[in-house]
Short mmCIF file of C-alpha atoms in Angstrom, two decimals:
data_model
loop_
_atom_site.label_atom_id
_atom_site.label_comp_id
_atom_site.label_asym_id
_atom_site.label_seq_id
_atom_site.Cartn_x
_atom_site.Cartn_y
_atom_site.Cartn_z
CA MET A 1 0.00 0.00 0.00
CA THR A 2 1.29 3.43 -0.95
CA LEU A 3 0.12 6.86 0.10
CA GLU A 4 -0.88 7.50 -3.52
CA GLU A 5 -3.20 4.46 -3.42
CA LEU A 6 -4.62 5.59 -0.11
CA MET A 7 -5.17 9.10 -1.46
CA GLN A 8 -7.25 7.68 -4.33
CA ALA A 9 -9.35 5.45 -2.06
CA PRO A 10 -13.08 6.10 -1.63
CA ALA A 11 -14.10 7.89 1.56
CA PRO A 12 -13.81 7.17 4.36
CA ALA A 13 -10.17 6.23 3.93
CA SER A 14 -10.24 4.06 7.06
CA ALA A 15 -12.79 1.71 5.47
CA TRP A 16 -10.41 1.09 2.56
CA VAL A 17 -7.50 0.50 4.96
CA LEU A 18 -9.61 -1.93 6.98
CA ASP A 19 -10.68 -3.82 3.88
CA GLN A 20 -7.08 -4.09 2.67
CA ASP A 21 -5.91 -5.34 6.05
CA CYS A 22 -8.67 -7.95 6.30
CA GLN A 23 -7.84 -9.25 2.84
CA GLU A 24 -4.18 -9.52 3.80
CA THR A 25 -4.59 -11.04 7.27
CA GLY A 26 -7.93 -12.85 7.09
CA LEU A 27 -9.05 -11.11 10.30
CA ASN A 28 -12.66 -10.16 10.94
CA PRO A 29 -13.28 -6.41 10.58
CA ASP A 30 -15.47 -6.32 13.69
CA ASP A 31 -12.65 -7.88 15.70
CA ILE A 32 -10.23 -5.24 14.43
CA ARG A 33 -12.63 -2.44 15.33
CA ALA A 34 -13.13 -3.90 18.81
CA GLU A 35 -9.38 -4.21 19.35
CA MET A 36 -8.84 -0.64 18.20
CA LEU A 37 -11.49 0.59 20.62
CA ARG A 38 -9.75 -1.34 23.40
CA ARG A 39 -6.45 0.32 22.54
CA ILE A 40 -8.10 3.74 22.59
CA GLY A 41 -9.24 2.85 26.10
CA GLU A 42 -5.67 1.95 27.06
CA MET A 43 -4.46 5.28 25.69
CA ARG A 44 -7.07 7.05 27.79
CA GLN A 45 -5.95 5.23 30.91
CA SER A 46 -2.32 6.21 30.34
CA ILE A 47 -3.41 9.82 29.83
CA ARG A 48 -5.42 9.77 33.06
CA ARG A 49 -2.61 8.25 35.12
CA GLY A 50 -0.07 10.63 33.63
CA LEU A 51 -2.13 13.71 34.39
CA GLU A 52 -2.72 12.62 37.99
CA SER A 53 0.86 11.69 38.88
CA ASP A 54 3.95 13.76 39.52
CA ALA A 55 6.05 10.75 40.51
CA LYS A 56 9.53 10.87 39.03
CA SER A 57 10.70 8.45 36.39
CA ILE A 58 13.34 5.87 37.30
CA THR A 59 16.11 8.27 36.27
CA GLY A 60 14.44 11.26 37.90
CA MET A 61 14.66 13.38 34.75
CA VAL A 62 10.89 13.60 34.08
CA GLY A 63 7.58 12.71 35.68
CA TRP A 64 5.99 15.99 36.76
CA ASN A 65 5.65 17.81 33.44
CA ALA A 66 2.19 16.64 32.31
CA LYS A 67 0.53 17.23 35.67
CA GLY A 68 2.31 20.55 36.04
CA LEU A 69 0.99 21.78 32.70
CA TRP A 70 -2.49 20.37 33.28
CA ASP A 71 -2.82 22.05 36.67
CA ALA A 72 -1.32 25.37 35.54
CA PRO A 73 -3.46 28.36 34.52
CA ASP A 74 -4.20 28.53 30.79
CA THR A 75 -2.29 31.80 30.39
CA LEU A 76 -2.57 31.84 26.60
CA GLN A 77 -6.29 30.96 26.75
CA SER A 78 -5.71 28.12 24.31
CA PRO A 79 -7.42 25.08 25.82
CA LEU A 80 -6.84 22.83 22.78
CA LEU A 81 -3.12 23.57 22.73
CA LYS A 82 -2.79 22.92 26.46
CA ARG A 83 -4.83 19.71 26.30
CA VAL A 84 -2.93 18.26 23.36
CA GLN A 85 0.45 18.96 24.97
CA ALA A 86 -0.56 17.68 28.41
CA TYR A 87 -2.10 14.48 27.03
CA ALA A 88 1.00 13.73 24.96
CA MET A 89 3.39 14.26 27.87
CA ALA A 90 1.16 12.26 30.20
CA VAL A 91 1.55 9.18 28.02
CA ASN A 92 5.29 9.52 27.64
CA GLU A 93 5.84 10.12 31.33
CA GLU A 94 3.83 6.99 32.04
CA ASN A 95 6.22 5.19 29.71
CA ALA A 96 9.19 6.68 31.58
CA ARG A 97 7.68 5.40 34.85
CA MET A 98 7.38 1.94 33.27
CA GLY A 99 3.59 2.26 33.13
CA ARG A 100 1.32 0.69 30.53
CA ILE A 101 1.11 2.56 27.22
CA VAL A 102 0.26 1.81 23.59
CA ALA A 103 3.29 2.09 21.29
CA ALA A 104 2.09 4.18 18.36
CA PRO A 105 4.15 3.33 16.45
CA THR A 106 6.93 3.20 19.09
CA ALA A 107 7.17 3.72 22.84
CA GLY A 108 9.26 6.85 22.36
CA SER A 109 6.57 8.43 20.18
CA ALA A 110 3.60 6.94 22.04
CA GLY A 111 2.20 10.28 23.19
CA THR A 112 1.75 11.95 19.82
CA ILE A 113 -1.36 10.15 18.58
CA PRO A 114 -3.30 10.13 21.86
CA GLY A 115 -2.20 13.69 22.53
CA ALA A 116 -3.34 14.95 19.14
CA LEU A 117 -6.30 12.74 18.27
CA ILE A 118 -7.83 12.20 21.71
CA GLY A 119 -6.98 15.76 22.63
CA VAL A 120 -8.90 17.12 19.64
CA ALA A 121 -11.78 14.69 20.26
CA ASP A 122 -12.13 15.73 23.89
CA HIS A 123 -11.91 19.40 22.95
CA LEU A 124 -14.82 18.89 20.54
CA GLY A 125 -16.78 16.46 22.72
CA ARG A 126 -16.44 13.50 20.35
CA PRO A 127 -17.03 9.99 21.81
CA ASP A 128 -14.47 7.21 21.56
CA ASP A 129 -16.48 5.20 19.04
CA GLN A 130 -15.86 8.03 16.55
CA LEU A 131 -12.12 7.53 16.98
CA VAL A 132 -12.02 3.93 15.77
CA GLY A 133 -12.01 4.82 12.07
CA PRO A 134 -9.37 7.54 12.46
CA MET A 135 -7.18 5.13 14.44
CA ILE A 136 -7.48 2.51 11.71
CA LEU A 137 -6.45 5.14 9.16
CA ALA A 138 -3.50 6.11 11.38
CA ALA A 139 -2.41 2.47 11.35
CA GLY A 140 -2.67 2.42 7.57
CA ILE A 141 -0.51 5.54 7.29
CA GLY A 142 2.07 3.96 9.59
CA LYS A 143 2.07 0.80 7.52
CA ALA A 144 2.58 2.74 4.29
CA ILE A 145 5.50 4.63 5.82
CA SER A 146 7.11 1.50 7.24
CA LYS A 147 7.18 -0.14 3.81
CA ARG A 148 9.45 2.64 2.50
CA MET A 149 11.49 3.73 5.52
CA PHE A 150 12.35 3.06 9.13
CA ILE A 151 10.07 3.91 12.04
CA SER A 152 12.71 3.64 14.77
CA GLY A 153 15.03 6.33 16.02
CA ALA A 154 17.88 3.84 16.03
CA ALA A 155 17.47 3.26 12.30
CA GLY A 156 16.57 6.70 10.99
CA GLY A 157 16.69 9.30 13.74
CA CYS A 158 13.73 10.83 15.51
CA GLN A 159 12.39 12.02 12.15
CA ALA A 160 11.43 8.40 11.51
CA GLU A 161 9.86 7.91 14.93
CA ILE A 162 8.12 11.13 15.92
CA GLY A 163 7.69 12.09 12.26
CA SER A 164 5.77 8.90 11.58
CA SER A 165 3.59 9.31 14.67
CA ALA A 166 2.83 12.93 13.76
CA ALA A 167 1.89 11.88 10.23
CA MET A 168 -0.39 9.16 11.57
CA ALA A 169 -2.03 11.56 14.01
CA ALA A 170 -2.50 14.29 11.39
CA ALA A 171 -4.29 11.93 9.01
CA ALA A 172 -6.45 10.62 11.84
CA ILE A 173 -7.59 14.11 12.83
CA VAL A 174 -8.53 14.89 9.22
CA GLU A 175 -10.73 11.80 9.08
CA LEU A 176 -12.28 12.62 12.46
CA MET A 177 -13.26 15.99 11.05
CA GLY A 178 -14.80 14.48 7.91
CA GLY A 179 -11.92 15.27 5.58
CA THR A 180 -11.26 13.41 2.34
CA PRO A 181 -8.68 10.65 1.88
CA ARG A 182 -6.66 13.11 -0.20
CA ALA A 183 -6.66 15.66 2.61
CA ALA A 184 -5.72 13.01 5.17
CA VAL A 185 -2.72 11.86 3.11
CA HIS A 186 -1.55 15.40 2.50
CA ALA A 187 -1.82 16.12 6.22
CA ALA A 188 0.45 13.13 6.84
CA SER A 189 2.82 14.32 4.14
CA MET A 190 3.08 17.84 5.57
CA ALA A 191 3.71 16.44 9.04
CA LEU A 192 6.49 14.23 7.65
CA MET A 193 8.17 16.81 5.47
CA ASN A 194 8.53 19.19 8.39
CA THR A 195 10.32 16.64 10.56
CA ILE A 196 12.99 15.64 8.02
CA GLY A 197 16.45 15.71 9.60
CA LEU A 198 15.31 15.49 13.23
CA VAL A 199 17.93 13.59 15.23
CA CYS A 200 17.40 11.07 18.02
CA ASP A 201 19.54 12.17 20.97
CA PRO A 202 18.11 10.81 24.26
CA VAL A 203 20.10 11.78 27.33
CA GLY A 204 21.66 8.68 28.81
CA GLY A 205 19.91 6.57 26.19
CA TYR A 206 16.63 6.85 28.13
CA VAL A 207 13.41 7.78 26.33
CA GLU A 208 12.84 10.79 28.57
CA VAL A 209 14.83 13.92 27.61
CA PRO A 210 14.02 15.38 25.11
CA CYS A 211 11.44 12.72 24.24
CA VAL A 212 8.65 13.69 26.65
CA SER A 213 8.49 17.34 25.56
CA ARG A 214 9.15 16.37 21.94
CA ASN A 215 5.90 14.40 21.92
CA ALA A 216 4.08 17.46 23.19
CA PHE A 217 5.55 19.61 20.42
CA TYR A 218 4.84 17.10 17.65
CA ALA A 219 1.30 16.40 18.81
CA VAL A 220 0.69 20.11 18.16
CA HIS A 221 2.62 19.72 14.90
CA ALA A 222 0.13 17.01 13.86
CA VAL A 223 -2.83 19.25 14.67
CA SER A 224 -1.24 22.02 12.59
CA ALA A 225 -0.79 19.69 9.61
CA ALA A 226 -4.41 18.58 9.87
CA GLN A 227 -5.57 22.20 10.04
CA LEU A 228 -3.70 23.03 6.83
CA ALA A 229 -5.00 19.97 4.99
CA LEU A 230 -8.59 20.58 6.08
CA ALA A 231 -8.23 24.04 4.51
CA GLN A 232 -7.28 22.19 1.29
CA LEU A 233 -3.59 23.05 1.44
CA GLU A 234 -1.40 20.29 0.05
CA SER A 235 2.19 19.14 0.10
CA PHE A 236 3.97 20.40 -3.02
CA ILE A 237 6.14 17.25 -3.03
CA PRO A 238 4.03 14.11 -3.63
CA PRO A 239 3.50 12.18 -0.37
CA ASP A 240 5.36 9.02 -1.38
CA GLU A 241 8.33 11.15 -2.48
CA VAL A 242 8.35 12.77 0.96
CA ILE A 243 8.71 9.32 2.52
CA GLY A 244 11.55 8.58 0.11
CA ALA A 245 13.31 11.80 1.01
CA MET A 246 13.04 11.07 4.72
CA ALA A 247 14.39 7.57 4.21
CA SER A 248 17.33 8.98 2.25
CA VAL A 249 18.14 11.46 5.01
CA GLY A 250 17.92 8.68 7.57
CA ARG A 251 20.47 6.62 5.67
CA MET A 252 22.84 9.60 5.52
CA MET A 253 22.47 10.40 9.21
CA PRO A 254 25.54 9.43 11.27
CA ALA A 255 25.15 6.77 13.93
CA ALA A 256 25.89 9.34 16.64
CA LEU A 257 22.53 10.97 15.87
CA ARG A 258 20.48 7.78 15.83
CA GLU A 259 19.52 6.90 19.42
CA THR A 260 23.05 6.04 20.50
CA ALA A 261 23.33 8.95 22.96
CA GLU A 262 26.60 9.87 21.22
CA GLY A 263 25.46 13.23 19.83
CA GLY A 264 23.09 16.13 20.24
CA LEU A 265 21.61 16.84 23.67
CA ALA A 266 23.01 13.59 25.04
CA GLN A 267 26.55 14.93 24.60
CA THR A 268 26.07 18.31 26.27
CA PRO A 269 27.93 18.78 29.57
CA THR A 270 24.67 18.36 31.48
CA GLY A 271 23.63 15.33 29.45
CA LEU A 272 26.97 13.65 30.04
CA ALA A 273 26.94 14.50 33.74
CA VAL A 274 23.48 13.00 34.18
CA THR A 275 24.56 9.89 32.30
CA ALA A 276 27.69 9.53 34.41
CA ARG A 277 25.75 9.85 37.66
CA MET A 278 23.28 7.22 36.50
CA GLU A 279 26.28 4.97 35.89
CA GLY A 280 27.44 5.58 39.46
CA LYS A 281 30.45 7.76 38.71
CA GLN A 282 31.67 10.38 41.19
CA ASP A 283 31.82 14.12 40.48
CA GLY A 284 35.57 13.99 39.86
CA GLU A 285 35.00 11.44 37.12
CA LEU A 286 32.38 13.45 35.26
CA PRO A 287 33.15 14.30 31.60
CA SER A 288 33.31 17.91 30.45
CA GLY A 289 31.06 17.46 27.42
CA MET A 290 31.40 18.14 23.74
CA VAL A 291 33.44 21.06 22.40
CA GLU A 292 31.58 23.77 20.50
CA LEU A 293 33.42 24.69 17.32
CA PRO A 294 33.78 28.41 16.47
CA MET A 295 31.61 29.84 13.71
CA ALA A 296 33.40 30.11 10.35
#
């Protein structure tokens, strides 16, 4: 399945994805819908637990962010923005506390889809049964991406991980709002094209910093892509070519920027100090961090 094929599918796009999947796997469509509804319920539970808890993660780097945002005054008077960000961080902080989450498509990017899709649904008062189709479409977008490129940070950088989840979420929101298959695919494409080159640089190798806040940012990114597509804006580069471009960048990306904690934020003085302390080293043994080169 390609994004071009999905774009040409009859509406709703999720029905076409479901039919294709049932033909391929032999599964019953009602069973798939029921399982998707169950997973939506699991996402909701991880959101609820994350918003209620300020317990630190095992490393102590995160754990209080989602609750802190949720309980804070809405200074910008933007309830959708606040909800989407808080929901996304809630899921990822639950992951950091070793709680139960739904990888979508990975644990490190698990907050983006529930943050964006469930956040928008709650903002608009939509029930969970209306999210089943959009979630099926999200799965179809993820499958189309995975056939052309990597969906793990270790293989292609965070562009492949959070970019894929943002694309899936953007398409799902478009379907929730009654958008066409073409609009849904272009929402996914715009979400992808604006994550190209994003590195995976977790401090200490743990999916916490910058991963928790990154999910909050890219959940909003997905909503933005959906907003553009629903206004009939489209990606100038064809969607399947966008996937190809991201895959190419991923192959060119050095290993230090692909979830190895050997580059980016992980190699800052603070990142290295945190890593060393987690490894039990004393202050006198702490590394000084990477050297910043002068501007040419």
